[in-house]
PDB file of C-alpha atoms in Angstrom:
ATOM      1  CA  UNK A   1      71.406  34.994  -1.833  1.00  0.00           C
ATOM      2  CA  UNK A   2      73.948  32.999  -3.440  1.00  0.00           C
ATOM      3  CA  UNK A   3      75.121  29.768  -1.570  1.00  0.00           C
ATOM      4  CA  UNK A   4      78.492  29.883   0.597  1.00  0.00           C
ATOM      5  CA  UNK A   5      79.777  26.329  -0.465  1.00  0.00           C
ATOM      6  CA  UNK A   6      81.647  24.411   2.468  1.00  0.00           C
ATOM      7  CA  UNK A   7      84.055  21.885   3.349  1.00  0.00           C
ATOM      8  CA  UNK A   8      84.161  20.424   6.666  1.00  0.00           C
ATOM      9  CA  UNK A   9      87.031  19.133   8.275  1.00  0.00           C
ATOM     10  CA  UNK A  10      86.695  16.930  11.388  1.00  0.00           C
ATOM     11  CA  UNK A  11      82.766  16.117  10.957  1.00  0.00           C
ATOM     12  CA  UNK A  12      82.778  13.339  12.969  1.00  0.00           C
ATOM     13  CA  UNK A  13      83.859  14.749  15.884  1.00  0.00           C
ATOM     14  CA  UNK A  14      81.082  16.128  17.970  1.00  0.00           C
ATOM     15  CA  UNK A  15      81.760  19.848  17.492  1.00  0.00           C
ATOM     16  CA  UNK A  16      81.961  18.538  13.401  1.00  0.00           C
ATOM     17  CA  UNK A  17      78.974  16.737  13.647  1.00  0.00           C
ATOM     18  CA  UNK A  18      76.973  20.055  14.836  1.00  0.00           C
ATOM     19  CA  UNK A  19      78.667  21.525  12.190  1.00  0.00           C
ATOM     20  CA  UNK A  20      77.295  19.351   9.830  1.00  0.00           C
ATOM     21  CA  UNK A  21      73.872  20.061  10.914  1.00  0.00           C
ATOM     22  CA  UNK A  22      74.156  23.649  10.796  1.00  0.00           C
ATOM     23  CA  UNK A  23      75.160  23.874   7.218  1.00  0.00           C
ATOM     24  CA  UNK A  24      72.331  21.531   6.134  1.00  0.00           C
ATOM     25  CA  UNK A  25      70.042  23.528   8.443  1.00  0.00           C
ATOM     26  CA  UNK A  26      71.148  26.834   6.684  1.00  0.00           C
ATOM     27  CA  UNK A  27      69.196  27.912   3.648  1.00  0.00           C
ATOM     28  CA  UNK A  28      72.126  29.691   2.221  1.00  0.00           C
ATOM     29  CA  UNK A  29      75.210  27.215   2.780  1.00  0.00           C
ATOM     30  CA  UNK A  30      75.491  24.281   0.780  1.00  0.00           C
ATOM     31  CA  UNK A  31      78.110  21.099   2.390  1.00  0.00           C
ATOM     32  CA  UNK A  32      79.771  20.007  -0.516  1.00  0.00           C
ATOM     33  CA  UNK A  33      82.668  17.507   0.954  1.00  0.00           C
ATOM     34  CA  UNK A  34      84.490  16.386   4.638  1.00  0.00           C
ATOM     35  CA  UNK A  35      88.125  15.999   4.653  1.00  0.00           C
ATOM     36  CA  UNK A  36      88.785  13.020   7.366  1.00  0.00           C
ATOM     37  CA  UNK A  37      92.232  10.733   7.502  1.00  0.00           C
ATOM     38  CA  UNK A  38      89.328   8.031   7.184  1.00  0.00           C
ATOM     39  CA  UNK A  39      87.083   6.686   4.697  1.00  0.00           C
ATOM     40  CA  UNK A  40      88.298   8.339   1.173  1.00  0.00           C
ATOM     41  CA  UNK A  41      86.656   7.944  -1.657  1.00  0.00           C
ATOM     42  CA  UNK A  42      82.827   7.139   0.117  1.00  0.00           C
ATOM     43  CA  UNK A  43      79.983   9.541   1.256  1.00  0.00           C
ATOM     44  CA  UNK A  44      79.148  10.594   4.472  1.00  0.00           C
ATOM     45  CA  UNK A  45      75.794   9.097   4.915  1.00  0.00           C
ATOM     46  CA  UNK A  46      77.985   5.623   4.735  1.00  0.00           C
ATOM     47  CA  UNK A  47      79.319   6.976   8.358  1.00  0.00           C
ATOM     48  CA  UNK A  48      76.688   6.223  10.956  1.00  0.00           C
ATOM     49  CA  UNK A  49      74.947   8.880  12.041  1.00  0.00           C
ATOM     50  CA  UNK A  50      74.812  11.022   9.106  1.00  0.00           C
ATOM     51  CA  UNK A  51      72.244  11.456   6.415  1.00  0.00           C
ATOM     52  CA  UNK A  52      73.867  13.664   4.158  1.00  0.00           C
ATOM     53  CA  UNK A  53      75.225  12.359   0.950  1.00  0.00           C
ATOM     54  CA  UNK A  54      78.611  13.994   0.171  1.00  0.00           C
ATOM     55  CA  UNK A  55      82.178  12.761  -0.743  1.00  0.00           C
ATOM     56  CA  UNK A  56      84.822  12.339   1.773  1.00  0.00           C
ATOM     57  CA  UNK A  57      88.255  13.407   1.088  1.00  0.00           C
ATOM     58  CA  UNK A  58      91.683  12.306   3.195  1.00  0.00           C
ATOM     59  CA  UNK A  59      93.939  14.463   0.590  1.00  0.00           C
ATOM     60  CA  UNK A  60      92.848  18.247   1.406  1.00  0.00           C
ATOM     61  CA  UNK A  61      93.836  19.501  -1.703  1.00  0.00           C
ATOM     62  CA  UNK A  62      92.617  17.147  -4.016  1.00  0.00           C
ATOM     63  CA  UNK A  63      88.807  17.993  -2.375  1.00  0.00           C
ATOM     64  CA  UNK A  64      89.741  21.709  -2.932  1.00  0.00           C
ATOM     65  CA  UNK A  65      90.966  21.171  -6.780  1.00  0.00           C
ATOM     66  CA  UNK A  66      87.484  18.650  -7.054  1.00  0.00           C
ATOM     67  CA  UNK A  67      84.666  20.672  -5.133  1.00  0.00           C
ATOM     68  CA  UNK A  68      86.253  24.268  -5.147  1.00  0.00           C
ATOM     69  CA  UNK A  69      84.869  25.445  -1.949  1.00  0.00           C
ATOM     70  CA  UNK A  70      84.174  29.052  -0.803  1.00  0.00           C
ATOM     71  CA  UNK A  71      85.298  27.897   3.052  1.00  0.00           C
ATOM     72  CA  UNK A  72      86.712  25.038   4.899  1.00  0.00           C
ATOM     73  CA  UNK A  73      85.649  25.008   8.244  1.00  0.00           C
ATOM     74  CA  UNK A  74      88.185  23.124  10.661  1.00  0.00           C
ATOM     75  CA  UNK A  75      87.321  21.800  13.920  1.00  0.00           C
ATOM     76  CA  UNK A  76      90.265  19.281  13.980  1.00  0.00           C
ATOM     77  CA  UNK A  77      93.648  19.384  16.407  1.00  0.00           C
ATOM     78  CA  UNK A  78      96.080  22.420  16.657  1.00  0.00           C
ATOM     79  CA  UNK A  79      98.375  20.253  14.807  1.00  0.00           C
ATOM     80  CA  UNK A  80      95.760  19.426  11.724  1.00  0.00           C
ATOM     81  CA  UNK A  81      94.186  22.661  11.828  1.00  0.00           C
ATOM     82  CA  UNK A  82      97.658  24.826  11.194  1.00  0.00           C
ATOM     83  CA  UNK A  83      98.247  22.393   8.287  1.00  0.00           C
ATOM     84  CA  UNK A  84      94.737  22.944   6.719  1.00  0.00           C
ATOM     85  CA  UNK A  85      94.636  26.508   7.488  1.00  0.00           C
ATOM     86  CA  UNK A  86      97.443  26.823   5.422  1.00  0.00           C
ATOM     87  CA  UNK A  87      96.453  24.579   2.933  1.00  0.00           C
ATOM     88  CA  UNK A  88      93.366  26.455   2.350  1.00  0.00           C
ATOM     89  CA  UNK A  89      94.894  29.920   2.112  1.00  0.00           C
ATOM     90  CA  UNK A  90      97.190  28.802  -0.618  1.00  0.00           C
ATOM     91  CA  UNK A  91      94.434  26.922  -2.447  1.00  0.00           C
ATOM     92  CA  UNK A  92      92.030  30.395  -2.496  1.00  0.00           C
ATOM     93  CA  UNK A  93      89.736  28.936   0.211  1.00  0.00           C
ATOM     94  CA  UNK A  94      88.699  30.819   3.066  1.00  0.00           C
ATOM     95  CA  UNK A  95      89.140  28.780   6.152  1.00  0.00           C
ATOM     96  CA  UNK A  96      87.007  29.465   9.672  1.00  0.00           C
ATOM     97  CA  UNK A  97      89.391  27.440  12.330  1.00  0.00           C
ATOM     98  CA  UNK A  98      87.826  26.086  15.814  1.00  0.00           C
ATOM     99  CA  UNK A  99      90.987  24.701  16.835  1.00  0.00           C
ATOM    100  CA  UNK A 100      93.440  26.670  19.147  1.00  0.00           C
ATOM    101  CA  UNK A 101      97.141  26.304  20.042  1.00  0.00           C
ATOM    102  CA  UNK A 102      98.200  28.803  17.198  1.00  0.00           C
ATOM    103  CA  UNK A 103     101.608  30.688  18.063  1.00  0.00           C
ATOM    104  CA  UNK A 104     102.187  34.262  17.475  1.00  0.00           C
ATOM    105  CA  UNK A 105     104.767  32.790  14.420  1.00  0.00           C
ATOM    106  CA  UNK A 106     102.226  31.044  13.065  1.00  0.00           C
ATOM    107  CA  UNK A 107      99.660  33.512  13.289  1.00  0.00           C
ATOM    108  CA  UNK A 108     102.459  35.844  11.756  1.00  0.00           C
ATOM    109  CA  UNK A 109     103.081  32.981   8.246  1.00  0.00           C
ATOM    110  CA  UNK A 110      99.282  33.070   8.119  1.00  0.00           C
ATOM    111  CA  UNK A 111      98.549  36.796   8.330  1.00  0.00           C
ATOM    112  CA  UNK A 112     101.130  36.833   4.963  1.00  0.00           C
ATOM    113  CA  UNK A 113      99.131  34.547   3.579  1.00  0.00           C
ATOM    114  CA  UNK A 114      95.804  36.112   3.336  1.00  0.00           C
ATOM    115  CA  UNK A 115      97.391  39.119   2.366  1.00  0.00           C
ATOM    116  CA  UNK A 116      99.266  37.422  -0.656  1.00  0.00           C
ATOM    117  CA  UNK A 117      96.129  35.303  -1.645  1.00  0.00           C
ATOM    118  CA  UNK A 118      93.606  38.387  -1.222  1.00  0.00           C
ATOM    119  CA  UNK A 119      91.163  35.782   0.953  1.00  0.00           C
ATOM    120  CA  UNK A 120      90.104  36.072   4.679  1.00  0.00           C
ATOM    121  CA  UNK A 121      90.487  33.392   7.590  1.00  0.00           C
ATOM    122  CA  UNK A 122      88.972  33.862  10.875  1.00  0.00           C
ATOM    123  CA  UNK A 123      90.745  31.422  14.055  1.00  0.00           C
ATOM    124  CA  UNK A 124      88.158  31.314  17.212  1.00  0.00           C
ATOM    125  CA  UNK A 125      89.192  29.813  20.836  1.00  0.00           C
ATOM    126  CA  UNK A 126      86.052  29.968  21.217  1.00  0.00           C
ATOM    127  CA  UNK A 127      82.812  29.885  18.679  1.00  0.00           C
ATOM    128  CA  UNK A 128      80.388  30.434  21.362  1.00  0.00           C
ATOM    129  CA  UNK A 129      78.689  34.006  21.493  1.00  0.00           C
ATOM    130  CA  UNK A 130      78.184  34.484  25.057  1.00  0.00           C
ATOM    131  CA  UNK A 131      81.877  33.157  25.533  1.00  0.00           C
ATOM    132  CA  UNK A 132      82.550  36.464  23.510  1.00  0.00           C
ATOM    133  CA  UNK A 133      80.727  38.707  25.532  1.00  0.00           C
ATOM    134  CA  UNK A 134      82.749  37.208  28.533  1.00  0.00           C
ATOM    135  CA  UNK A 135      85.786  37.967  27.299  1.00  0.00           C
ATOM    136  CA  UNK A 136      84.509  41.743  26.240  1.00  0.00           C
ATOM    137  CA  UNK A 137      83.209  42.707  29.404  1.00  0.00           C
ATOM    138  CA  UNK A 138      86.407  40.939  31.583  1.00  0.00           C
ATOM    139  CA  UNK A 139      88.645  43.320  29.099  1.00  0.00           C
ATOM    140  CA  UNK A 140      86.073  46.156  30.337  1.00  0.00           C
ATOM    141  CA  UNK A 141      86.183  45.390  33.786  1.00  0.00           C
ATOM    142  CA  UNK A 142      89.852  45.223  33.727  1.00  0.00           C
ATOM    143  CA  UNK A 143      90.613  49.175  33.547  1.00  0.00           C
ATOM    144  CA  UNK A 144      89.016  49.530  37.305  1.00  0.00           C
ATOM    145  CA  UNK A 145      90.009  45.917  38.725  1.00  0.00           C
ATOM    146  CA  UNK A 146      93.356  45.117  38.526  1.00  0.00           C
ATOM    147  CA  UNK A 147      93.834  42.152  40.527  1.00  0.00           C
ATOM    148  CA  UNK A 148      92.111  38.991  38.710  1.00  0.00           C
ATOM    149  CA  UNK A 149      92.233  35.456  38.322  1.00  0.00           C
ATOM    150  CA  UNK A 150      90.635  33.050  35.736  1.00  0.00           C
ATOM    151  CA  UNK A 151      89.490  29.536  36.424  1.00  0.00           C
ATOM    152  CA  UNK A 152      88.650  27.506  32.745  1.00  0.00           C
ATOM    153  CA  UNK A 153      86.556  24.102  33.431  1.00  0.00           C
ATOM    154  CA  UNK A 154      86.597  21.925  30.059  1.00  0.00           C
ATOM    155  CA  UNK A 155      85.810  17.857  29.593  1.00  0.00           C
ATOM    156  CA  UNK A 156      88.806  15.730  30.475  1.00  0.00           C
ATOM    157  CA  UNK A 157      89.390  14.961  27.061  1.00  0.00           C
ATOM    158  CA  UNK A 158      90.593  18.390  26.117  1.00  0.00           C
ATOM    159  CA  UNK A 159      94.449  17.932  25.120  1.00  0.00           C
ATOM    160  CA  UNK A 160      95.284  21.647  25.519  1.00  0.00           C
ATOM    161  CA  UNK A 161      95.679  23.975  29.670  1.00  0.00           C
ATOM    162  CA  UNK A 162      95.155  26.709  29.340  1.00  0.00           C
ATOM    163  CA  UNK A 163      92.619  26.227  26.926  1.00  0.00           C
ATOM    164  CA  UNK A 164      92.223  29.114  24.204  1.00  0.00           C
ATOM    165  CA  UNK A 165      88.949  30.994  25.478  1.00  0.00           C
ATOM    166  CA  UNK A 166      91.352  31.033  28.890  1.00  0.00           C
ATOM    167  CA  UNK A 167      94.188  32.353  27.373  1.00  0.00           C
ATOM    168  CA  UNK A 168      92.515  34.861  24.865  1.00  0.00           C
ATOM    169  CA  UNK A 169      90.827  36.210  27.995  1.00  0.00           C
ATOM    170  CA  UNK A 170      93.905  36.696  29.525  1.00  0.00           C
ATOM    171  CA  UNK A 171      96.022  38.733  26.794  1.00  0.00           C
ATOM    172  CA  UNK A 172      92.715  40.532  25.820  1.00  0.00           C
ATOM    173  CA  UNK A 173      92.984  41.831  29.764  1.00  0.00           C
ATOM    174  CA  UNK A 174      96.183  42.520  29.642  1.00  0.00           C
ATOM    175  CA  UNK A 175      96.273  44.581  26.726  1.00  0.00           C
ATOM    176  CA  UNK A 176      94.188  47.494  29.153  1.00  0.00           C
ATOM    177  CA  UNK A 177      95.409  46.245  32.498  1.00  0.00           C
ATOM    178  CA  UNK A 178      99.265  47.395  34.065  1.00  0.00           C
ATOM    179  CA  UNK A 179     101.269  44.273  34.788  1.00  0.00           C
ATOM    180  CA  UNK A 180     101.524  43.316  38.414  1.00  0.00           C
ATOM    181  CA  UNK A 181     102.427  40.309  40.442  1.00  0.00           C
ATOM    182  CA  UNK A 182      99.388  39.917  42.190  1.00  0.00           C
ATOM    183  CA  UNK A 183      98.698  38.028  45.661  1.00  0.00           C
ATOM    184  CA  UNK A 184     101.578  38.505  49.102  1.00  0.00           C
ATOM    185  CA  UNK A 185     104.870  39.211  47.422  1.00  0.00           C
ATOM    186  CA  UNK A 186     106.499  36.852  49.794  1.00  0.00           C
ATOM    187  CA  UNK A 187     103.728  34.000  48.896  1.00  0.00           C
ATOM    188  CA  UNK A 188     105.297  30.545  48.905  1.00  0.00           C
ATOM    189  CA  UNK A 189     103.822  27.614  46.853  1.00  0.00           C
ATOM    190  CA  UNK A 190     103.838  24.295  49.163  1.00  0.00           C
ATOM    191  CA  UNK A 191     102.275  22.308  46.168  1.00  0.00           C
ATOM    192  CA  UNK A 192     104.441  23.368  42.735  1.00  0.00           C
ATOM    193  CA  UNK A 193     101.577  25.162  40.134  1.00  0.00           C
ATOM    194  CA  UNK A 194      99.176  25.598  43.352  1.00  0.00           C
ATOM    195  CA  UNK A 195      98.849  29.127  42.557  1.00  0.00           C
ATOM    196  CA  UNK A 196      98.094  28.496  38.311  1.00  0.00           C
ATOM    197  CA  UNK A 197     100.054  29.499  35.669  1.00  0.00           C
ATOM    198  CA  UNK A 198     101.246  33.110  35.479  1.00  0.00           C
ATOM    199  CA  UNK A 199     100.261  35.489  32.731  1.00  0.00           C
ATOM    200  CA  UNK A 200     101.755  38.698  33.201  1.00  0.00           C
ATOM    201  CA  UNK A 201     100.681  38.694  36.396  1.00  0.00           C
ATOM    202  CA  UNK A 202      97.065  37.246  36.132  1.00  0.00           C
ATOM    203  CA  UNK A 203      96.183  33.347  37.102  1.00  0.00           C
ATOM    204  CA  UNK A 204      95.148  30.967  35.273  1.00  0.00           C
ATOM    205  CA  UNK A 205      93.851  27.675  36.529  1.00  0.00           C
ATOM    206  CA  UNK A 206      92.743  24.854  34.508  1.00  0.00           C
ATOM    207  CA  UNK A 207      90.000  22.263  35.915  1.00  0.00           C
ATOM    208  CA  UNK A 208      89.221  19.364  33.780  1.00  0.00           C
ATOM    209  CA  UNK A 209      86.401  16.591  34.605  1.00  0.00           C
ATOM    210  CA  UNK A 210      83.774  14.492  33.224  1.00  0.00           C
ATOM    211  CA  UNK A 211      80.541  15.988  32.473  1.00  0.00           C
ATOM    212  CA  UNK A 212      82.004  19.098  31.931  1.00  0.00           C
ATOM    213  CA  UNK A 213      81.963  20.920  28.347  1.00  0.00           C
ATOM    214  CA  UNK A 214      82.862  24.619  28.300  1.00  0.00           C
ATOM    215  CA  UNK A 215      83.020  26.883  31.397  1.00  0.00           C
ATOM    216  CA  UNK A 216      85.018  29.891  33.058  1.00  0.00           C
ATOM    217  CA  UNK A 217      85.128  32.056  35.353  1.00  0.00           C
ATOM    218  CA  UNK A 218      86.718  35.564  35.481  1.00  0.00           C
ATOM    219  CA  UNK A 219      87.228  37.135  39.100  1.00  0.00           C
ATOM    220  CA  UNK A 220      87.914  40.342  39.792  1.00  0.00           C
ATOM    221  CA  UNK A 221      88.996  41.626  43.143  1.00  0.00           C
ATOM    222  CA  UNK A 222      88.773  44.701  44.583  1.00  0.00           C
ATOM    223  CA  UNK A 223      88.521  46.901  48.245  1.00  0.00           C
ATOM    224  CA  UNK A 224      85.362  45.291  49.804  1.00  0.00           C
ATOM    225  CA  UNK A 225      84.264  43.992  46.377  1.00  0.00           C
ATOM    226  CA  UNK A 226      84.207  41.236  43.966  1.00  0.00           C
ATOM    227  CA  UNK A 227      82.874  40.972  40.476  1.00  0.00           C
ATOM    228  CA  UNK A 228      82.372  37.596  38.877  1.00  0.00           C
ATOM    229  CA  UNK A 229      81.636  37.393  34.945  1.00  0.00           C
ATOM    230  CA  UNK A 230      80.949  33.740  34.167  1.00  0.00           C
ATOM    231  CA  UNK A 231      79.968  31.937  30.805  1.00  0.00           C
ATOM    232  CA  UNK A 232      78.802  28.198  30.538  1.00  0.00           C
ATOM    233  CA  UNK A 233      78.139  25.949  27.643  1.00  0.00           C
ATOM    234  CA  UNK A 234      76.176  23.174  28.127  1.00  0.00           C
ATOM    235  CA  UNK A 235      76.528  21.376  25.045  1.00  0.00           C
ATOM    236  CA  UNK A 236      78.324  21.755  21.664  1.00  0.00           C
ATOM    237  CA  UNK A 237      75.232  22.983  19.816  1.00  0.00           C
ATOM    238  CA  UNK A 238      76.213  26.427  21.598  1.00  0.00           C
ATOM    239  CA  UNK A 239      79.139  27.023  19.774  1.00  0.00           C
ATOM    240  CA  UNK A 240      77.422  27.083  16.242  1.00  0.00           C
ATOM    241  CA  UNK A 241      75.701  30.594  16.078  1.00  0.00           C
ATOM    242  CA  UNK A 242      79.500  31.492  16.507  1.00  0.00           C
ATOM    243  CA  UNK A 243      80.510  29.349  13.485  1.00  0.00           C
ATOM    244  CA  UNK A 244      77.647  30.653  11.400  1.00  0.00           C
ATOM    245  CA  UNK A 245      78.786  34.335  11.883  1.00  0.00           C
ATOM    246  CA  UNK A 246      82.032  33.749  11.468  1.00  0.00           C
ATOM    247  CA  UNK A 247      81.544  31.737   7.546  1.00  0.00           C
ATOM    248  CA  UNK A 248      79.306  34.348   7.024  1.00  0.00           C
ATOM    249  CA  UNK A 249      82.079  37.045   7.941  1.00  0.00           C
ATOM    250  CA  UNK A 250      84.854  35.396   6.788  1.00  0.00           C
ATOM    251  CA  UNK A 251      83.156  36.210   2.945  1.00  0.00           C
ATOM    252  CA  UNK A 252      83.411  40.242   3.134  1.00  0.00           C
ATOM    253  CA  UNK A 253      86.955  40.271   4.791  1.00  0.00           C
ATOM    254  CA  UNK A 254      90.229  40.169   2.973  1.00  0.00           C
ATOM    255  CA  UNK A 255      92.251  39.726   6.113  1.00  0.00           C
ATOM    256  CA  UNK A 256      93.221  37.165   9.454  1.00  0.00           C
ATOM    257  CA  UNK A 257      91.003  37.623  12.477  1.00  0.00           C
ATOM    258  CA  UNK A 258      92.122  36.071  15.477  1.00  0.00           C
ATOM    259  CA  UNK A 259      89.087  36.096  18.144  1.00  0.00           C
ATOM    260  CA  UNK A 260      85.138  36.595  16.903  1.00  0.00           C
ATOM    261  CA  UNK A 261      85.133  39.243  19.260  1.00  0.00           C
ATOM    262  CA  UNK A 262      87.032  41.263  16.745  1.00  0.00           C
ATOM    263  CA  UNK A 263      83.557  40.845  14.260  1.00  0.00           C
ATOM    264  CA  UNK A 264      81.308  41.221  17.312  1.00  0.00           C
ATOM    265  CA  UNK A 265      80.235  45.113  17.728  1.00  0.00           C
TER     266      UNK A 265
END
């Protein structure tokens, strides 16, 4: 099998860092550069913590021009990540984006480009398999329960509420489920944002602490019934079969994929 060459963006953040160690671990990817605002012009293995002897790159497009890479994977901010997205469509790479906060315009300006450029790009709220499967079976269980709320638990570094697996969930639901105003019509909140934000009718509520990573909740409600679907990541190691799939996918498509459960049968 030929190699899938790859740039990494953000590899010394700790989702990057995995990354890094999946593509070395994977007999048929090959790293051959990082893009970071730091450190130009030197290898990685000069960064603590790595072993892996490739050139870093703070101008995107020069590494693209230099090391002509088959993907980029980005695990950057919303902010970066739209900017290298783009950058990567328009430079004939194929970019696999961990980073959420995408608007349906931008979505929209990068759908055009993949079309224009004849590439792929795949954007994931969420990288983690079972996180998938979550938001699957919620959209299932949504035709029969129409009354749910969603509670998202990330690390209280996470910039973003609702975070992207949270809101994903949410529109996936409500593309089977009637909108309704759930909860006593006449309900009154003492405390403003006590009842979550409102997403066409379903809650969301964002919890964010230390020692947390990746968690949520979906709760349905019913007559004389409940039904919780719940997915947990305990460390950032569980987001990379996710990544894998999706550089592997991102190769046979010509298109934008917003969500891996789109490539998940």
């Amino acid at each position: 099998m030929e190699k899938i060459k790859i740039v990494i963006a953000g590899a010394r953040g700790r989702m990057g860092s995995e990354a890094v160690k999946l593509v070395e671990d994977t007999e048929h990817f090959t790293l051959v550069a990082v893009v970071d605002h730091k450190y130009n012009g030197m290898s990685l293995k000069d960064i603590s913590g790595f072993e892996v002897d490739v050139p870093i790159y703070s101008d995107i497009e020069q590494c693209f021009f230099e090391t002509n890479p088959d993907v980029l994977i980005d695990l950057t901010t919303p902010e970066i990540g739209k900017i290298h997205t783009k950058k990567a469509l328009e430079n004939g790479v194929r970019p696999v984006v961990g980073t959420t906060g995408f608007s349906e315009s931008d979505l929209a300006e990068l759908e055009e480009l993949t079309t224009q450029n004849g590439i792929g790009a795949i954007i994931a709220p969420n990288f983690a398999i079972g996180a998938i499967l979550m938001m699957k079976f919620s959209q299932m269980a949504a035709k029969y329960f129409s009354d749910v709320e969603i509670i998202e638990q990330h690390h209280d570094q996470k910039l973003d509420a609702p975070s992207g697996t949270g809101l994903k969930t949410a529109e996936m639901i409500s593309a089977v489920r009637e909108e309704k105003q759930q909860g006593h019509p006449n309900e009154k909140e003492i405390l403003a944002g006590a009842r979550g934000a409102n997403f066409k009718g379903i809650r969301l509520h964002s919890v964010r602490l230390p020692g947390l990573i990746a968690h949520q909740e979906v709760l349905f409600g019913g007559d004389g019934q409940t039904l919780k679907i719940r997915h947990d990541s305990y460390n950032r190691a569980s987001f990379m079969s996710g990544v894998k799939l999706a550089v592997e996918n991102v190769m046979k498509i010509d298109l934008l994929v917003y969500g891996l459960e789109n490539i998940i049968e």
